[in-house]
Coordinates of C-alpha atoms in Angstrom, one line a residue:
M1 CA -60.5 81.5 18.6
S2 CA -63.4 80.5 16.7
L3 CA -63.7 76.7 16.0
S4 CA -63.3 77.1 12.4
T5 CA -59.9 78.9 13.0
S6 CA -58.7 76.7 15.3
G7 CA -58.3 73.7 13.7
W8 CA -60.6 71.3 15.1
A9 CA -63.4 72.3 12.5
Q10 CA -61.1 71.3 9.8
I11 CA -59.5 68.1 11.4
L12 CA -63.3 66.9 11.8
G13 CA -64.3 68.7 8.3
P14 CA -64.9 66.8 5.1
R15 CA -61.3 67.5 3.7
Y16 CA -59.3 66.0 6.9
L17 CA -62.3 63.7 8.2
G18 CA -61.2 60.6 6.6
A19 CA -58.0 60.7 7.9
T20 CA -58.4 61.7 11.2
V21 CA -60.6 59.0 11.9
T22 CA -58.3 56.2 10.1
L23 CA -55.4 57.4 12.1
C24 CA -56.9 57.6 15.4
L25 CA -58.6 54.0 14.6
G26 CA -55.4 52.6 14.1
V27 CA -54.0 54.2 17.3
A28 CA -57.5 52.9 19.2
L29 CA -56.7 49.4 18.2
L30 CA -53.1 49.2 20.1
A31 CA -55.0 51.2 22.8
F32 CA -57.6 48.7 23.2
N33 CA -55.6 45.6 23.0
S34 CA -53.4 46.8 25.9
F35 CA -56.0 47.2 28.2
L36 CA -57.8 43.8 26.7
A37 CA -55.9 41.5 28.4
A38 CA -56.1 42.0 31.9
I39 CA -59.8 41.5 31.4
A40 CA -60.3 38.9 29.3
L41 CA -57.2 36.4 29.5
P42 CA -58.3 35.4 33.4
S43 CA -61.6 33.8 31.8
A44 CA -59.5 32.4 29.2
V45 CA -57.1 30.6 31.4
A46 CA -60.0 29.6 33.2
E47 CA -61.5 27.4 30.2
L48 CA -58.3 26.6 28.8
G49 CA -55.8 25.8 31.5
G50 CA -52.2 27.1 31.7
L51 CA -52.4 29.3 34.7
P52 CA -48.2 29.7 34.5
L53 CA -48.8 31.4 31.0
L54 CA -51.3 34.0 32.1
S55 CA -48.3 37.1 32.0
W56 CA -47.3 35.8 28.8
G57 CA -50.4 37.1 27.3
T58 CA -49.0 40.7 27.7
T59 CA -45.7 39.9 27.4
L60 CA -46.0 38.7 24.1
F61 CA -48.2 41.2 22.6
L62 CA -46.0 44.2 23.7
V63 CA -42.4 42.5 22.7
F64 CA -43.8 41.8 19.3
A65 CA -45.7 45.2 18.9
I66 CA -42.2 46.9 19.9
M67 CA -40.7 44.9 17.3
G68 CA -43.1 45.4 14.7
G69 CA -42.8 49.3 15.4
A70 CA -39.2 49.2 15.2
A71 CA -39.6 47.3 11.4
A72 CA -42.6 50.0 10.8
A73 CA -40.4 52.5 8.7
N74 CA -38.7 49.8 7.0
F75 CA -41.7 47.9 5.8
K76 CA -43.0 51.7 4.8
V77 CA -40.3 52.2 2.4
R78 CA -40.6 48.7 0.8
L79 CA -44.3 48.6 0.6
G80 CA -45.6 51.8 1.0
A81 CA -47.5 53.3 3.5
R82 CA -50.9 51.9 2.3
R83 CA -50.1 48.4 1.5
A84 CA -48.1 48.2 4.6
L85 CA -51.0 49.2 6.3
L86 CA -53.2 46.5 4.8
V87 CA -50.4 44.0 5.2
A88 CA -50.2 44.7 9.1
A89 CA -53.7 44.5 9.5
S90 CA -54.5 41.5 8.0
I91 CA -51.5 40.1 10.4
F92 CA -53.7 41.7 13.4
I93 CA -56.9 40.2 12.4
I94 CA -55.5 36.5 12.3
G95 CA -53.9 36.8 15.3
S96 CA -57.4 38.1 16.9
L97 CA -58.9 35.1 15.1
I98 CA -56.3 32.5 16.5
A99 CA -56.4 33.9 19.6
G100 CA -60.3 34.0 19.8
L101 CA -60.7 30.5 18.5
A102 CA -57.9 29.1 20.4
Q103 CA -58.2 25.9 22.3
S104 CA -55.2 26.2 24.3
M105 CA -53.2 28.7 26.0
P106 CA -50.2 28.1 23.5
E107 CA -52.6 29.0 20.7
L108 CA -54.0 31.9 22.3
L109 CA -50.2 33.2 22.9
V110 CA -49.9 32.9 19.2
G111 CA -52.8 34.8 18.6
R112 CA -51.3 37.4 21.1
A113 CA -48.0 37.5 19.4
L114 CA -49.7 38.2 15.9
Q115 CA -51.9 40.9 17.5
G116 CA -48.8 43.0 18.7
L117 CA -46.4 42.4 15.7
G118 CA -49.6 43.6 13.2
E119 CA -50.7 46.6 15.4
G120 CA -46.7 47.5 16.4
I121 CA -46.4 48.2 12.8
V122 CA -49.9 50.0 12.0
A123 CA -49.6 52.4 15.2
A124 CA -45.9 53.3 13.9
I125 CA -47.0 53.9 10.5
C126 CA -50.2 56.1 11.5
Y127 CA -47.7 58.5 13.4
A128 CA -45.5 58.7 10.7
L129 CA -48.5 59.5 8.2
I130 CA -49.8 62.6 10.7
P131 CA -47.0 64.7 9.1
E132 CA -47.6 63.6 5.4
L133 CA -51.6 63.9 5.7
F134 CA -51.9 66.9 7.6
P135 CA -50.4 70.5 7.8
S136 CA -47.9 71.5 10.2
I137 CA -50.6 73.7 11.5
L138 CA -52.9 70.9 12.2
V139 CA -50.4 68.2 13.6
P140 CA -51.0 69.3 17.5
K141 CA -54.8 68.8 16.7
V142 CA -54.4 65.5 15.6
F143 CA -52.1 64.1 19.0
G144 CA -54.9 66.1 20.9
A145 CA -57.6 63.7 19.1
E146 CA -55.3 60.3 19.4
A147 CA -55.2 61.7 23.6
V148 CA -59.0 61.5 23.6
V149 CA -58.9 58.3 22.0
W150 CA -56.2 56.5 24.7
A151 CA -58.6 58.2 27.4
L152 CA -61.8 56.4 25.9
A153 CA -59.6 53.3 25.6
A154 CA -58.4 53.8 29.3
F155 CA -62.5 54.5 30.1
G156 CA -64.1 51.8 27.6
G157 CA -61.5 49.4 26.9
P158 CA -61.9 47.6 29.9
V159 CA -65.7 48.4 30.3
L160 CA -66.4 46.7 26.5
A161 CA -64.2 43.8 27.5
G162 CA -65.8 43.0 30.5
F163 CA -68.9 43.3 29.2
L164 CA -68.4 41.1 26.1
T165 CA -66.5 38.8 28.6
E166 CA -69.4 38.6 31.1
T167 CA -72.4 38.5 28.7
L168 CA -70.7 36.4 25.6
S169 CA -67.5 34.6 26.1
W170 CA -63.7 36.0 26.4
R171 CA -63.5 34.8 23.0
A172 CA -66.0 37.8 21.7
A173 CA -63.2 40.0 23.3
F174 CA -61.0 39.1 20.9
L175 CA -63.3 38.6 17.9
V176 CA -64.5 41.9 18.4
N177 CA -61.5 43.3 16.4
L178 CA -62.3 41.5 13.6
P179 CA -65.0 44.0 12.2
I180 CA -62.7 46.8 13.7
G181 CA -60.0 46.0 11.6
L182 CA -61.8 45.2 8.5
I183 CA -63.1 49.1 8.7
F184 CA -59.8 50.5 9.4
M185 CA -58.7 48.5 6.1
A186 CA -61.3 49.8 4.2
L187 CA -60.8 53.3 5.4
T188 CA -56.9 52.8 4.6
L189 CA -57.9 52.0 1.1
L190 CA -60.1 55.2 0.7
V191 CA -58.0 57.6 2.6
V192 CA -54.3 56.7 2.3
P193 CA -52.8 57.7 -1.4
K194 CA -51.5 54.7 -3.3
A195 CA -47.7 54.6 -2.9
E196 CA -45.1 54.7 -6.0
A197 CA -43.1 52.0 -6.7
P198 CA -40.7 51.5 -3.8
R199 CA -37.4 53.1 -4.5
H200 CA -35.1 50.8 -2.0
K201 CA -36.4 46.8 -3.2
S202 CA -32.9 45.8 -2.2
E203 CA -32.9 46.9 1.2
R204 CA -33.7 44.2 3.5
L205 CA -35.0 43.9 7.3
P206 CA -32.0 43.8 9.8
Y207 CA -33.4 40.6 11.4
I208 CA -30.8 40.2 13.9
R209 CA -31.3 43.9 15.4
L210 CA -34.7 43.2 15.6
M211 CA -34.8 39.9 17.4
L212 CA -32.3 41.7 19.7
I213 CA -34.6 43.9 20.4
G214 CA -37.3 41.3 21.0
A215 CA -34.8 39.6 23.3
A216 CA -34.1 42.6 25.3
I217 CA -37.9 44.0 25.8
M218 CA -38.6 40.0 26.8
A219 CA -35.6 40.4 29.1
V220 CA -37.3 43.7 30.6
S221 CA -40.6 41.8 30.6
V222 CA -39.7 38.9 33.0
G223 CA -37.5 40.8 35.3
G224 CA -40.9 42.8 35.9
V225 CA -42.7 40.1 37.3
L226 CA -39.9 38.5 39.2
A227 CA -40.0 38.1 43.4
S228 CA -36.1 38.5 43.2
P229 CA -34.8 41.8 43.2
G230 CA -31.2 40.4 42.0
L231 CA -32.8 38.8 38.8
T232 CA -34.7 41.6 38.1
A233 CA -31.8 43.9 38.1
L234 CA -29.9 41.1 36.2
C235 CA -32.3 41.2 33.6
L236 CA -32.5 45.2 33.2
G237 CA -29.0 45.2 33.0
V238 CA -28.5 42.6 30.3
A239 CA -31.6 44.4 28.4
A240 CA -29.4 47.5 28.6
V241 CA -26.4 46.4 27.1
A242 CA -28.2 44.4 24.3
L243 CA -29.9 47.7 23.6
Y244 CA -27.0 50.0 23.9
A245 CA -25.3 47.6 21.5
I246 CA -28.2 47.7 18.9
V247 CA -28.3 51.4 18.8
R248 CA -24.4 51.9 18.4
R249 CA -24.5 49.2 15.7
D250 CA -27.6 50.6 14.2
E251 CA -25.2 54.0 13.8
T252 CA -23.2 52.3 11.2
A253 CA -25.4 49.8 9.5
R254 CA -26.6 50.2 6.3
E255 CA -30.3 49.4 6.9
K256 CA -31.1 51.4 9.9
L257 CA -34.1 51.0 12.3
F258 CA -33.5 54.5 14.1
P259 CA -32.7 58.0 12.9
S260 CA -29.1 59.5 13.0
R261 CA -27.5 60.2 16.1
A262 CA -30.6 58.5 18.1
F263 CA -30.5 59.1 21.8
A264 CA -27.6 61.9 21.4
L265 CA -28.3 64.5 24.1
D266 CA -26.7 67.2 21.8
D267 CA -29.2 66.6 18.7
I268 CA -32.7 67.6 18.9
V269 CA -34.0 63.8 17.7
G270 CA -31.7 62.3 20.1
A271 CA -32.6 63.9 23.4
G272 CA -36.6 64.0 22.3
L273 CA -36.1 60.3 21.9
W274 CA -34.8 60.3 25.4
V275 CA -38.1 62.6 26.7
I276 CA -40.1 59.9 24.9
L277 CA -38.6 57.0 26.8
L278 CA -38.3 58.6 30.0
M279 CA -41.8 60.2 30.7
P280 CA -43.2 56.4 30.5
V281 CA -40.3 55.2 32.3
A282 CA -41.0 57.4 35.4
Q283 CA -45.1 57.3 34.8
A284 CA -44.8 53.5 35.0
A285 CA -44.4 53.9 39.0
T286 CA -48.3 54.7 38.8
A287 CA -50.0 53.3 36.2
V288 CA -48.5 49.6 37.5
Y289 CA -48.9 50.0 41.5
L290 CA -51.7 52.9 41.8
I291 CA -54.8 50.4 41.8
F292 CA -53.4 48.2 43.9
A293 CA -52.2 50.5 46.5
L294 CA -55.3 52.0 47.0
Q295 CA -57.4 48.7 47.0
A296 CA -54.6 47.2 49.3
L297 CA -54.2 50.5 51.8
W298 CA -57.4 51.9 51.9
G299 CA -60.0 49.6 50.7
L300 CA -61.3 51.2 47.6
G301 CA -63.1 49.1 45.0
P302 CA -62.0 48.6 41.6
L303 CA -64.3 51.0 40.4
L304 CA -63.3 54.2 42.6
A305 CA -59.5 53.2 42.2
G306 CA -60.1 52.6 38.6
L307 CA -61.6 56.3 38.5
V308 CA -58.8 57.7 40.3
S309 CA -56.1 55.8 38.2
A310 CA -58.3 57.2 35.0
V311 CA -57.8 60.8 36.4
M312 CA -54.3 61.0 34.8
A313 CA -55.7 59.9 31.2
V314 CA -58.5 62.7 31.5
F315 CA -56.6 65.6 32.0
W316 CA -53.8 64.2 29.5
S317 CA -56.6 64.3 27.1
L318 CA -58.1 67.7 28.1
T319 CA -55.0 69.8 28.2
A320 CA -53.6 68.1 24.8
I321 CA -56.7 69.7 23.5
A322 CA -56.4 72.9 25.4
V323 CA -52.9 73.6 24.1
A324 CA -53.2 72.4 20.6
G325 CA -53.3 76.3 19.5
V326 CA -49.8 76.9 20.6
Q327 CA -47.4 78.5 17.7
S328 CA -44.7 80.2 18.8
P329 CA -41.4 77.7 19.2
Q330 CA -40.8 79.9 22.6
G331 CA -44.4 78.8 24.1
R332 CA -43.9 75.0 22.5
M333 CA -40.4 75.0 24.1
R334 CA -41.7 76.0 27.8
L335 CA -44.6 73.1 27.2
I336 CA -41.5 70.4 26.6
I337 CA -40.1 71.3 29.5
A338 CA -43.2 71.4 31.7
G339 CA -44.3 68.2 30.9
P340 CA -41.6 66.3 32.7
A341 CA -41.6 69.2 35.3
L342 CA -45.0 68.4 36.0
L343 CA -44.6 64.6 35.9
V344 CA -41.9 65.1 38.6
S345 CA -44.4 66.9 40.7
G346 CA -47.4 65.0 39.9
L347 CA -45.2 62.0 41.5
T348 CA -43.9 63.6 44.4
I349 CA -47.2 64.6 45.2
V350 CA -48.8 61.3 44.5
A351 CA -45.7 59.7 47.3
T352 CA -46.7 62.4 49.8
G353 CA -50.3 61.6 49.6
F354 CA -49.6 57.9 50.3
G355 CA -46.8 59.0 53.2
L356 CA -50.0 61.1 54.6
D357 CA -52.7 59.1 54.0
S358 CA -54.4 61.6 51.5
L359 CA -56.4 60.7 49.0
W360 CA -57.1 64.2 47.7
A361 CA -53.2 64.6 47.6
I362 CA -52.8 61.7 45.1
I363 CA -55.7 62.7 43.0
V364 CA -54.0 66.0 42.6
G365 CA -51.1 64.5 41.5
Q366 CA -52.9 62.4 39.0
V367 CA -54.5 65.6 37.9
L368 CA -50.7 67.2 37.1
I369 CA -49.2 64.4 35.8
G370 CA -52.0 64.0 33.2
I371 CA -51.3 68.2 32.4
G372 CA -47.7 67.2 32.1
F373 CA -48.4 64.6 29.1
G374 CA -51.2 66.4 27.6
A375 CA -48.9 69.8 28.0
S376 CA -45.9 68.4 26.2
W377 CA -46.2 65.0 24.0
A378 CA -48.0 66.4 21.1
Y379 CA -45.1 69.3 20.8
L380 CA -42.5 66.6 21.5
S381 CA -43.5 64.2 18.8
Q382 CA -44.0 67.3 16.2
T383 CA -40.8 68.6 16.9
I384 CA -38.9 65.4 16.7
M385 CA -40.7 64.4 13.1
E386 CA -40.0 67.9 12.0
A387 CA -36.3 67.9 13.2
A388 CA -35.5 64.5 11.7
R389 CA -32.6 64.9 8.3
P390 CA -34.1 64.5 4.9
G391 CA -35.0 60.9 4.6
E392 CA -35.4 59.8 8.2
R393 CA -38.7 61.6 9.2
D394 CA -40.3 58.1 8.5
R395 CA -37.8 56.5 11.1
A396 CA -38.4 58.8 13.5
S397 CA -42.3 59.1 13.5
A398 CA -42.6 55.7 13.7
L399 CA -40.4 55.1 16.8
L400 CA -42.3 57.2 18.9
P401 CA -45.1 54.9 19.8
T402 CA -42.6 52.3 19.9
I403 CA -40.3 53.8 22.5
Q404 CA -43.3 55.0 24.6
S405 CA -44.3 51.4 24.6
A406 CA -40.7 50.4 25.6
G407 CA -40.8 53.1 28.4
Y408 CA -44.0 51.9 30.0
G409 CA -42.1 48.0 30.3
I410 CA -38.8 49.3 31.2
G411 CA -40.7 51.5 34.0
A412 CA -42.8 48.7 35.3
A413 CA -39.6 46.2 35.9
I414 CA -37.9 49.3 37.4
A415 CA -40.7 49.8 39.9
G416 CA -41.2 45.9 40.5
L417 CA -37.4 45.9 41.4
V418 CA -38.0 48.8 43.7
A419 CA -41.3 47.3 45.4
N420 CA -39.7 44.0 45.8
S421 CA -36.7 45.6 47.2
F422 CA -38.9 47.0 49.8
G423 CA -40.7 43.6 50.4
L424 CA -43.7 43.8 48.7
A425 CA -43.8 40.1 47.1
G426 CA -43.9 38.8 50.5
T427 CA -45.6 41.2 53.0
A428 CA -49.0 41.4 54.2
S429 CA -48.3 44.5 56.2
G430 CA -50.3 47.6 55.6
L431 CA -47.0 49.7 56.8
D432 CA -44.6 47.8 54.7
V433 CA -46.6 48.1 51.6
K434 CA -47.2 51.9 51.9
S435 CA -43.3 52.0 52.3
A436 CA -43.1 50.0 49.2
I437 CA -45.6 52.5 47.5
V438 CA -43.8 55.4 48.4
A439 CA -40.6 54.1 47.5
V440 CA -41.6 52.9 44.1
V441 CA -43.5 56.3 43.3
I442 CA -40.3 58.4 44.7
A443 CA -38.2 56.4 42.1
G444 CA -40.6 57.2 39.5
A445 CA -40.1 61.1 40.3
G446 CA -36.2 60.3 40.2
L447 CA -36.5 59.0 36.8
G448 CA -38.6 61.8 35.7
V449 CA -35.9 64.5 36.8
L450 CA -33.5 62.5 34.1
G451 CA -36.3 63.1 31.5
L452 CA -36.6 66.5 32.7
F453 CA -32.8 67.4 31.9
A454 CA -33.3 65.3 28.4
A455 CA -36.3 67.9 27.7
L456 CA -33.9 70.9 28.6
A457 CA -31.0 69.3 26.3
M458 CA -33.4 69.2 23.5
T459 CA -34.8 72.7 23.6
R460 CA -31.0 74.0 23.8
Q461 CA -30.7 72.4 20.8
M462 CA -33.8 73.9 19.4
R463 CA -32.6 77.5 20.5
L464 CA -29.3 76.7 18.6
A465 CA -31.1 75.6 15.7
A466 CA -33.4 78.6 15.5
D467 CA -30.1 81.0 16.3
P468 CA -27.1 79.4 15.0
A469 CA -24.8 82.7 15.7
R470 CA -25.4 81.5 19.4
I471 CA -23.3 78.2 18.9

């Protein structure tokens, strides 16, 4: 297949280049600032004090990003995509400015919260715009381009933040967002069409449900850093009950946050949202503990351990590019199933690698995990977008990055619960560390199996929708 017919030349050609760059930049801002905290915040604490507040720099960004993402579809309806993006980008820039000029940790945390809120809305609306700005045949290519952006952020984000922190100041790592954010706003004005007058001026934001979502994710985040397995389990239980109640209430509410039948396994969109949630929940096992384990057990330096961790992101990108031309419904369904299946296989091999002290096995497992995400993620996302009921595509599309972020937060808390149950928090024994890490990764594989079941349920509904006579 030539470049001209593959679609890559089209999304990078004159007609779609502006849209491609704009949407990828919106996603890049979220990706970069997700990796930023681990590099810049320790230096900020060294200058400003407030060590007990260090973890809140990440927690508040995540909580407000998820709240913003959950509200993004409502903002898009009320303001139109262009105005909503401009408002959200302004919030993000103000947050970056406050964080970069902060004179105390509480001020910095306010900035991080505003960053998360603005960028959560930006990323969600960028997802919702993909099927609006591109024809269906090019959508997988756009997701492939965004996968490359995430991989570059995984490599370049920490490097850029570290360079700015070392050569200038930790403040520069926040203030660099200002020119990037302004460029994004300029591109938005040029690329995103001006919306018609809002059709639902009376529609209100469901503030109570949004605050409950924030509280639930806060409980998950707090549970993830507690040393007590019992308290972590309590936090996760409270969050699960709250999120279940929110979804059930949303079904009958006038102002909705979720598409109809969200998380129902006998619905394409509902089952697909489970896959979008459970794959990051499972992969969080390695996202949280892989680098620590490689350093603690085998003495790998930060660079080499980081490279092993980044293998997953690289193969996610390469695979997303390789499969972006699949057009047949059967081929797409096979890739959707292959994603969680490869994820489970990869996590199992990673656990085996730690058990057998084999670095090569861990690398192979990381490769399979990356291939699993790369093979399935674009078609999962596109199928959910296209299967959404009339008038609900924005809601379904905007939820995708939000649920993905929530999945990583929930998965990190579960990984912490398992690790601490095996004594990781208070042990200095290499054997105990190994046992805890193996248990964490095996637990992740088990959660991945649930994602595989959800993928099978999703593809079954896809087959029934394609052939109603089979019902």
